[in-house]
Amino acid sequence: MTGFLSRRTFLLAAAVTLTAAGATACGGAGADADGAGRITVRIAYQSIPNADLVVKNQRLLEKALPEADVKWVKFESGGDVNTAVLAGAVDLGLAGSSPVTKGLSAPLNIPYKVVWIHDLIGDNEALVAKPGIGSVKDLAGKKVATPYGSTSHYSLLAALTAAGVEPSSVKTVDLQPQDALAAWKRGDIDAAYVWTPTLGELAKDGKVLITSRQVAQQGRPTADLGVVTNDFAAKHPEVVTAWLKAQDQAVAQARTAPDQAAKSIGAELGLPADEAKRQLSELVLLSAKEQTGPEYLGTPGAPGKLAGHLHDAAVFLKGQKAVDAVPDQAAFGRALAVEELGRAAN
């Protein structure tokens, strides 16, 4: 793990340079209004079967903001989203709690804040191993794939530690879910910690050793979070409110009309609606009102327990040499966009 940080920092710097160059080539206007007064909103999303895909597929934000140009940009992991934010290429986006923790910690210190909980991760992320590997303890000396810096990576390290396995005794490989599936089929890896829909493919001929729901029960919960850059939130509060209301609308649909929501999610993921509905059911979705509660983001002056979870994750990541320093819990509290959420929840 010692060489992990320097390697990732190098790759991050290179990726930022490339992404920034791409943004400049596209005009680099970002979220600023163009000559006609239109605002461009750049949203990072991932292939995760939650309500964010309902917002995208049903164009809920575009309908709420007809005078804005909404651009959805797909990313493979939260680490990639962090890179794009650093490059100034996106304004809002989805990233797991582990990459967000890293983003708010040194050396990244990304100027963004958490404005939404897309989902609480449960059985939709898991560690799957080849036949013959019966437990997490059996992974010592094995090769395990996971996207570095993701919630899956965090949960893998937590699962190994809880099982008494020294993470350095496991050969981890930095692979995105689809690349991990290809390596699995070639026989290049012994196990993988990834999320749906790739997880379902691995589980067809593998054994699930532990899920993120079980890791959470061991004291290491994870979530998919919505982030907004500080600059965008300050310049365009009305857009942030509209985005939050669209997310809240999609969550309500997923709860009350899951077949309709699943149809949209399936269309985005290339899955049958019934399979999309099954994967959706593995997540816990929260309304805007629920997220203002003390268990989650909280309210102005009373940040919720999410701040403590992010701080605990930072302490753990520091122990794994994945971050340089741990901000105090108050810093994570200040990074919760409770005012923005409160406006949308009312």
Short mmCIF file of C-alpha atoms in Angstrom, two decimals:
data_model
loop_
_atom_site.label_atom_id
_atom_site.label_comp_id
_atom_site.label_asym_id
_atom_site.label_seq_id
_atom_site.Cartn_x
_atom_site.Cartn_y
_atom_site.Cartn_z
CA MET A 1 0.00 0.00 0.00
CA THR A 2 2.96 2.37 0.42
CA GLY A 3 3.49 2.68 -3.31
CA PHE A 4 -0.25 3.00 -3.95
CA LEU A 5 -0.54 6.67 -3.01
CA SER A 6 2.38 7.90 -5.08
CA ARG A 7 1.24 5.90 -8.10
CA ARG A 8 -2.33 7.08 -7.79
CA THR A 9 -1.21 10.68 -7.29
CA PHE A 10 0.84 10.47 -10.47
CA LEU A 11 -2.04 8.98 -12.44
CA LEU A 12 -4.42 11.56 -10.98
CA ALA A 13 -2.20 14.42 -12.08
CA ALA A 14 -1.94 12.98 -15.57
CA ALA A 15 -5.69 12.44 -15.79
CA VAL A 16 -6.39 15.97 -14.58
CA THR A 17 -4.14 17.34 -17.30
CA LEU A 18 -5.90 15.31 -19.98
CA THR A 19 -9.40 16.09 -18.70
CA ALA A 20 -8.63 19.78 -18.39
CA ALA A 21 -7.29 19.81 -21.92
CA GLY A 22 -10.49 18.17 -23.13
CA ALA A 23 -12.61 20.73 -21.30
CA THR A 24 -10.62 23.57 -22.87
CA ALA A 25 -10.99 22.04 -26.31
CA CYS A 26 -14.75 21.96 -25.80
CA GLY A 27 -14.81 25.64 -25.01
CA GLY A 28 -14.28 25.39 -21.24
CA ALA A 29 -17.42 27.45 -20.51
CA GLY A 30 -18.49 24.99 -17.82
CA ALA A 31 -21.46 26.07 -15.77
CA ASP A 32 -21.27 29.72 -16.78
CA ALA A 33 -24.02 31.18 -18.88
CA ASP A 34 -23.28 31.39 -22.60
CA GLY A 35 -23.77 34.45 -24.79
CA ALA A 36 -27.51 33.76 -24.92
CA GLY A 37 -27.76 33.59 -21.14
CA ARG A 38 -28.17 29.79 -20.98
CA ILE A 39 -26.51 27.86 -18.15
CA THR A 40 -24.65 24.64 -18.87
CA VAL A 41 -24.95 22.05 -16.09
CA ARG A 42 -22.45 19.19 -16.26
CA ILE A 43 -23.47 16.09 -14.28
CA ALA A 44 -21.28 13.07 -13.57
CA TYR A 45 -23.17 9.78 -13.31
CA GLN A 46 -22.37 6.08 -13.02
CA SER A 47 -24.01 2.81 -14.00
CA ILE A 48 -25.61 2.25 -10.60
CA PRO A 49 -29.27 1.13 -10.47
CA ASN A 50 -30.58 3.97 -8.31
CA ALA A 51 -32.91 6.92 -8.81
CA ASP A 52 -30.21 9.05 -10.45
CA LEU A 53 -30.75 7.04 -13.64
CA VAL A 54 -34.47 7.77 -13.41
CA VAL A 55 -33.69 11.49 -13.36
CA LYS A 56 -31.45 11.08 -16.40
CA ASN A 57 -33.68 8.76 -18.43
CA GLN A 58 -36.90 10.69 -17.83
CA ARG A 59 -35.16 14.06 -18.29
CA LEU A 60 -36.60 15.34 -15.03
CA LEU A 61 -33.96 18.06 -14.64
CA GLU A 62 -34.23 19.15 -18.27
CA LYS A 63 -37.99 19.55 -17.81
CA ALA A 64 -37.47 21.57 -14.63
CA LEU A 65 -34.81 23.78 -16.26
CA PRO A 66 -35.87 24.32 -19.88
CA GLU A 67 -33.52 27.31 -20.17
CA ALA A 68 -30.45 25.28 -19.19
CA ASP A 69 -28.25 22.90 -21.16
CA VAL A 70 -27.91 19.71 -19.10
CA LYS A 71 -24.96 17.49 -20.00
CA TRP A 72 -24.70 14.02 -18.48
CA VAL A 73 -21.19 12.53 -18.46
CA LYS A 74 -20.63 8.87 -17.61
CA PHE A 75 -17.79 7.77 -15.32
CA GLU A 76 -16.68 4.31 -14.23
CA SER A 77 -15.91 5.12 -10.59
CA GLY A 78 -15.93 7.84 -7.96
CA GLY A 79 -12.17 8.20 -8.31
CA ASP A 80 -12.71 9.22 -11.94
CA VAL A 81 -15.38 11.70 -10.83
CA ASN A 82 -12.90 13.27 -8.40
CA THR A 83 -10.43 13.66 -11.24
CA ALA A 84 -13.06 15.40 -13.38
CA VAL A 85 -14.06 17.75 -10.56
CA LEU A 86 -10.42 18.70 -10.01
CA ALA A 87 -10.12 19.41 -13.72
CA GLY A 88 -13.17 21.69 -13.62
CA ALA A 89 -15.05 19.39 -15.99
CA VAL A 90 -18.23 18.68 -13.93
CA ASP A 91 -20.45 20.63 -11.53
CA LEU A 92 -22.60 17.95 -9.89
CA GLY A 93 -22.06 14.25 -9.65
CA LEU A 94 -22.29 10.88 -7.98
CA ALA A 95 -19.37 9.37 -6.09
CA GLY A 96 -19.15 6.79 -3.36
CA SER A 97 -18.53 7.77 0.24
CA SER A 98 -14.96 6.49 0.13
CA PRO A 99 -13.88 8.62 -2.88
CA VAL A 100 -15.73 11.59 -1.36
CA THR A 101 -13.85 11.05 1.90
CA LYS A 102 -10.60 11.03 -0.06
CA GLY A 103 -11.71 14.09 -2.00
CA LEU A 104 -12.30 16.05 1.20
CA SER A 105 -8.96 14.95 2.69
CA ALA A 106 -5.34 15.77 1.85
CA PRO A 107 -3.76 15.71 -0.63
CA LEU A 108 -6.85 16.22 -2.87
CA ASN A 109 -8.79 18.77 -0.75
CA ILE A 110 -11.47 19.07 -3.43
CA PRO A 111 -13.69 22.17 -3.02
CA TYR A 112 -17.02 20.37 -3.10
CA LYS A 113 -19.70 19.36 -0.62
CA VAL A 114 -22.16 16.54 -0.10
CA VAL A 115 -25.67 17.58 -1.06
CA TRP A 116 -27.50 14.25 -1.46
CA ILE A 117 -27.41 10.58 -0.53
CA HIS A 118 -28.21 8.65 -3.69
CA ASP A 119 -28.38 5.36 -1.82
CA LEU A 120 -27.13 3.44 1.17
CA ILE A 121 -25.06 0.60 -0.25
CA GLY A 122 -26.24 -2.87 0.67
CA ASP A 123 -26.09 -6.14 -1.22
CA ASN A 124 -25.38 -4.42 -4.53
CA GLU A 125 -21.64 -4.36 -3.74
CA ALA A 126 -19.91 -7.54 -2.69
CA LEU A 127 -16.75 -9.60 -2.64
CA VAL A 128 -16.98 -12.61 -4.96
CA ALA A 129 -14.37 -15.36 -5.11
CA LYS A 130 -13.62 -18.32 -7.33
CA PRO A 131 -14.82 -21.78 -6.22
CA GLY A 132 -12.52 -23.24 -3.59
CA ILE A 133 -12.15 -19.97 -1.69
CA GLY A 134 -14.52 -20.30 1.23
CA SER A 135 -13.98 -17.18 3.32
CA VAL A 136 -12.34 -13.76 3.47
CA LYS A 137 -9.51 -15.33 5.50
CA ASP A 138 -8.65 -17.52 2.51
CA LEU A 139 -7.70 -14.47 0.42
CA ALA A 140 -4.21 -14.16 1.90
CA GLY A 141 -1.79 -14.60 -0.99
CA LYS A 142 -4.59 -14.30 -3.57
CA LYS A 143 -5.15 -11.74 -6.33
CA VAL A 144 -8.24 -9.56 -5.82
CA ALA A 145 -9.53 -6.91 -8.23
CA THR A 146 -11.39 -3.74 -7.24
CA PRO A 147 -11.48 -0.13 -8.49
CA TYR A 148 -8.94 1.74 -6.35
CA GLY A 149 -10.39 4.60 -4.33
CA SER A 150 -13.97 3.32 -4.68
CA THR A 151 -16.42 2.27 -1.99
CA SER A 152 -15.71 -1.32 -3.03
CA HIS A 153 -12.00 -0.81 -2.38
CA TYR A 154 -12.79 0.68 1.03
CA SER A 155 -15.12 -2.21 1.88
CA LEU A 156 -12.53 -4.76 0.72
CA LEU A 157 -9.90 -3.28 3.04
CA ALA A 158 -12.43 -3.15 5.88
CA ALA A 159 -13.50 -6.78 5.30
CA LEU A 160 -9.89 -7.99 5.25
CA THR A 161 -9.06 -6.09 8.43
CA ALA A 162 -12.16 -7.39 10.23
CA ALA A 163 -11.24 -10.95 9.22
CA GLY A 164 -7.71 -10.56 10.59
CA VAL A 165 -6.11 -10.59 7.15
CA GLU A 166 -3.29 -8.09 6.64
CA PRO A 167 -4.24 -6.14 3.46
CA SER A 168 -0.61 -6.19 2.32
CA SER A 169 -0.79 -9.99 2.17
CA VAL A 170 -3.39 -9.75 -0.59
CA LYS A 171 -2.37 -8.73 -4.10
CA THR A 172 -4.95 -6.10 -5.04
CA VAL A 173 -5.38 -5.11 -8.68
CA ASP A 174 -6.88 -1.78 -9.76
CA LEU A 175 -9.59 -2.71 -12.25
CA GLN A 176 -12.92 -1.13 -13.14
CA PRO A 177 -15.90 -3.53 -12.89
CA GLN A 178 -16.03 -4.54 -16.55
CA ASP A 179 -12.26 -5.02 -16.66
CA ALA A 180 -12.48 -7.12 -13.50
CA LEU A 181 -15.10 -9.31 -15.20
CA ALA A 182 -12.81 -9.81 -18.20
CA ALA A 183 -9.89 -10.71 -15.89
CA TRP A 184 -12.20 -13.10 -14.00
CA LYS A 185 -13.14 -14.90 -17.22
CA ARG A 186 -9.47 -15.17 -18.24
CA GLY A 187 -8.59 -16.64 -14.85
CA ASP A 188 -6.23 -13.77 -14.03
CA ILE A 189 -7.79 -13.02 -10.62
CA ASP A 190 -9.06 -15.06 -7.70
CA ALA A 191 -11.72 -12.64 -6.45
CA ALA A 192 -13.23 -9.21 -7.05
CA TYR A 193 -15.08 -6.62 -4.97
CA VAL A 194 -17.38 -4.69 -7.34
CA TRP A 195 -20.97 -3.50 -7.74
CA THR A 196 -23.98 -4.33 -9.89
CA PRO A 197 -24.56 -5.06 -12.69
CA THR A 198 -21.07 -6.61 -13.00
CA LEU A 199 -21.49 -8.23 -9.58
CA GLY A 200 -24.33 -10.37 -10.91
CA GLU A 201 -22.14 -11.72 -13.71
CA LEU A 202 -19.37 -12.70 -11.29
CA ALA A 203 -21.80 -14.34 -8.88
CA LYS A 204 -23.04 -16.72 -11.60
CA ASP A 205 -19.99 -18.94 -11.13
CA GLY A 206 -18.43 -17.46 -7.99
CA LYS A 207 -19.12 -17.40 -4.26
CA VAL A 208 -20.15 -14.22 -2.45
CA LEU A 209 -17.90 -14.00 0.62
CA ILE A 210 -19.30 -10.79 2.09
CA THR A 211 -21.54 -7.91 1.01
CA SER A 212 -21.29 -4.22 1.80
CA ARG A 213 -24.43 -4.58 3.90
CA GLN A 214 -22.51 -7.00 6.12
CA VAL A 215 -19.45 -4.72 6.14
CA ALA A 216 -21.75 -1.90 7.28
CA GLN A 217 -23.00 -4.10 10.13
CA GLN A 218 -19.34 -4.46 11.15
CA GLY A 219 -19.18 -0.66 11.52
CA ARG A 220 -18.03 0.44 8.05
CA PRO A 221 -21.13 1.75 6.21
CA THR A 222 -20.86 3.09 2.67
CA ALA A 223 -23.14 5.13 0.45
CA ASP A 224 -23.34 6.70 -2.98
CA LEU A 225 -23.31 10.46 -2.49
CA GLY A 226 -24.25 13.46 -4.59
CA VAL A 227 -21.64 16.23 -4.59
CA VAL A 228 -21.70 19.79 -5.88
CA THR A 229 -18.72 22.08 -6.30
CA ASN A 230 -18.63 25.01 -3.89
CA ASP A 231 -18.36 27.45 -6.79
CA PHE A 232 -21.40 26.07 -8.62
CA ALA A 233 -23.51 25.94 -5.45
CA ALA A 234 -22.74 29.60 -4.77
CA LYS A 235 -23.37 30.79 -8.34
CA HIS A 236 -26.43 28.70 -9.20
CA PRO A 237 -28.47 27.82 -6.08
CA GLU A 238 -31.65 27.57 -8.14
CA VAL A 239 -30.11 24.82 -10.29
CA VAL A 240 -28.99 22.89 -7.21
CA THR A 241 -32.52 23.14 -5.79
CA ALA A 242 -34.04 21.92 -9.06
CA TRP A 243 -31.57 19.02 -9.18
CA LEU A 244 -32.41 18.02 -5.60
CA LYS A 245 -36.14 18.19 -6.26
CA ALA A 246 -35.69 16.03 -9.36
CA GLN A 247 -33.77 13.46 -7.31
CA ASP A 248 -36.48 13.52 -4.64
CA GLN A 249 -39.15 13.02 -7.30
CA ALA A 250 -37.26 10.03 -8.69
CA VAL A 251 -36.90 8.46 -5.24
CA ALA A 252 -40.65 8.84 -4.69
CA GLN A 253 -41.28 7.11 -8.00
CA ALA A 254 -38.89 4.27 -7.13
CA ARG A 255 -40.84 3.73 -3.91
CA THR A 256 -44.41 4.09 -5.15
CA ALA A 257 -44.06 3.02 -8.80
CA PRO A 258 -41.01 0.73 -8.86
CA ASP A 259 -41.99 -0.85 -12.18
CA GLN A 260 -41.93 2.55 -13.87
CA ALA A 261 -38.61 3.45 -12.27
CA ALA A 262 -37.13 0.06 -13.14
CA LYS A 263 -38.08 0.50 -16.78
CA SER A 264 -36.02 3.70 -16.93
CA ILE A 265 -33.11 2.16 -15.02
CA GLY A 266 -33.16 -0.91 -17.25
CA ALA A 267 -33.10 1.28 -20.35
CA GLU A 268 -30.00 3.07 -19.06
CA LEU A 269 -28.19 -0.13 -18.08
CA GLY A 270 -29.32 -2.34 -20.94
CA LEU A 271 -31.13 -4.67 -18.52
CA PRO A 272 -34.62 -6.20 -18.52
CA ALA A 273 -36.94 -4.20 -16.30
CA ASP A 274 -37.42 -7.08 -13.85
CA GLU A 275 -33.67 -7.41 -13.33
CA ALA A 276 -33.33 -3.64 -12.91
CA LYS A 277 -36.12 -3.78 -10.32
CA ARG A 278 -34.32 -6.55 -8.43
CA GLN A 279 -31.08 -4.57 -8.35
CA LEU A 280 -32.92 -1.42 -7.30
CA SER A 281 -34.39 -3.33 -4.36
CA GLU A 282 -30.88 -4.04 -3.03
CA LEU A 283 -30.39 -0.34 -2.26
CA VAL A 284 -31.87 1.87 0.42
CA LEU A 285 -33.19 5.14 -1.03
CA LEU A 286 -34.00 8.16 1.12
CA SER A 287 -36.30 11.13 0.50
CA ALA A 288 -35.06 14.69 0.88
CA LYS A 289 -36.99 15.04 4.11
CA GLU A 290 -35.47 11.87 5.54
CA GLN A 291 -31.99 13.04 4.61
CA THR A 292 -32.40 16.16 6.76
CA GLY A 293 -32.69 13.87 9.79
CA PRO A 294 -29.90 13.48 12.36
CA GLU A 295 -28.92 10.04 11.03
CA TYR A 296 -27.94 11.49 7.66
CA LEU A 297 -27.05 15.04 6.51
CA GLY A 298 -28.94 16.90 9.22
CA THR A 299 -29.89 20.58 9.29
CA PRO A 300 -28.09 23.96 9.54
CA GLY A 301 -26.34 24.09 12.89
CA ALA A 302 -26.86 20.37 13.47
CA PRO A 303 -24.91 18.29 10.94
CA GLY A 304 -25.99 14.67 10.86
CA LYS A 305 -24.12 11.46 11.54
CA LEU A 306 -22.88 11.29 7.95
CA ALA A 307 -20.11 13.68 8.99
CA GLY A 308 -18.96 11.20 11.62
CA HIS A 309 -19.07 8.30 9.15
CA LEU A 310 -16.91 10.25 6.68
CA HIS A 311 -14.47 11.13 9.46
CA ASP A 312 -14.26 7.49 10.56
CA ALA A 313 -13.62 6.48 6.96
CA ALA A 314 -10.82 9.05 6.72
CA VAL A 315 -9.20 7.67 9.87
CA PHE A 316 -9.36 4.18 8.38
CA LEU A 317 -7.97 5.34 5.03
CA LYS A 318 -5.14 7.19 6.78
CA GLY A 319 -4.24 3.92 8.48
CA GLN A 320 -4.11 2.32 5.03
CA LYS A 321 -1.92 5.22 3.74
CA ALA A 322 -4.67 6.12 1.24
CA VAL A 323 -4.91 9.74 2.47
CA ASP A 324 -2.19 12.02 3.83
CA ALA A 325 -4.11 13.53 6.73
CA VAL A 326 -7.50 13.32 8.45
CA PRO A 327 -9.61 16.50 8.67
CA ASP A 328 -11.39 16.95 11.99
CA GLN A 329 -15.04 15.91 12.15
CA ALA A 330 -16.18 19.54 12.08
CA ALA A 331 -14.62 19.88 8.62
CA PHE A 332 -16.75 17.02 7.37
CA GLY A 333 -19.77 18.65 9.02
CA ARG A 334 -19.08 21.85 7.08
CA ALA A 335 -18.90 19.77 3.90
CA LEU A 336 -22.54 18.71 4.25
CA ALA A 337 -24.73 20.98 2.11
CA VAL A 338 -27.51 21.12 4.68
CA GLU A 339 -28.79 24.55 3.65
CA GLU A 340 -29.17 23.51 0.03
CA LEU A 341 -30.88 20.27 1.03
CA GLY A 342 -33.15 22.08 3.46
CA ARG A 343 -34.40 24.43 0.72
CA ALA A 344 -35.32 21.51 -1.49
CA ALA A 345 -36.92 19.47 1.29
CA ASN A 346 -39.34 22.25 2.31
#
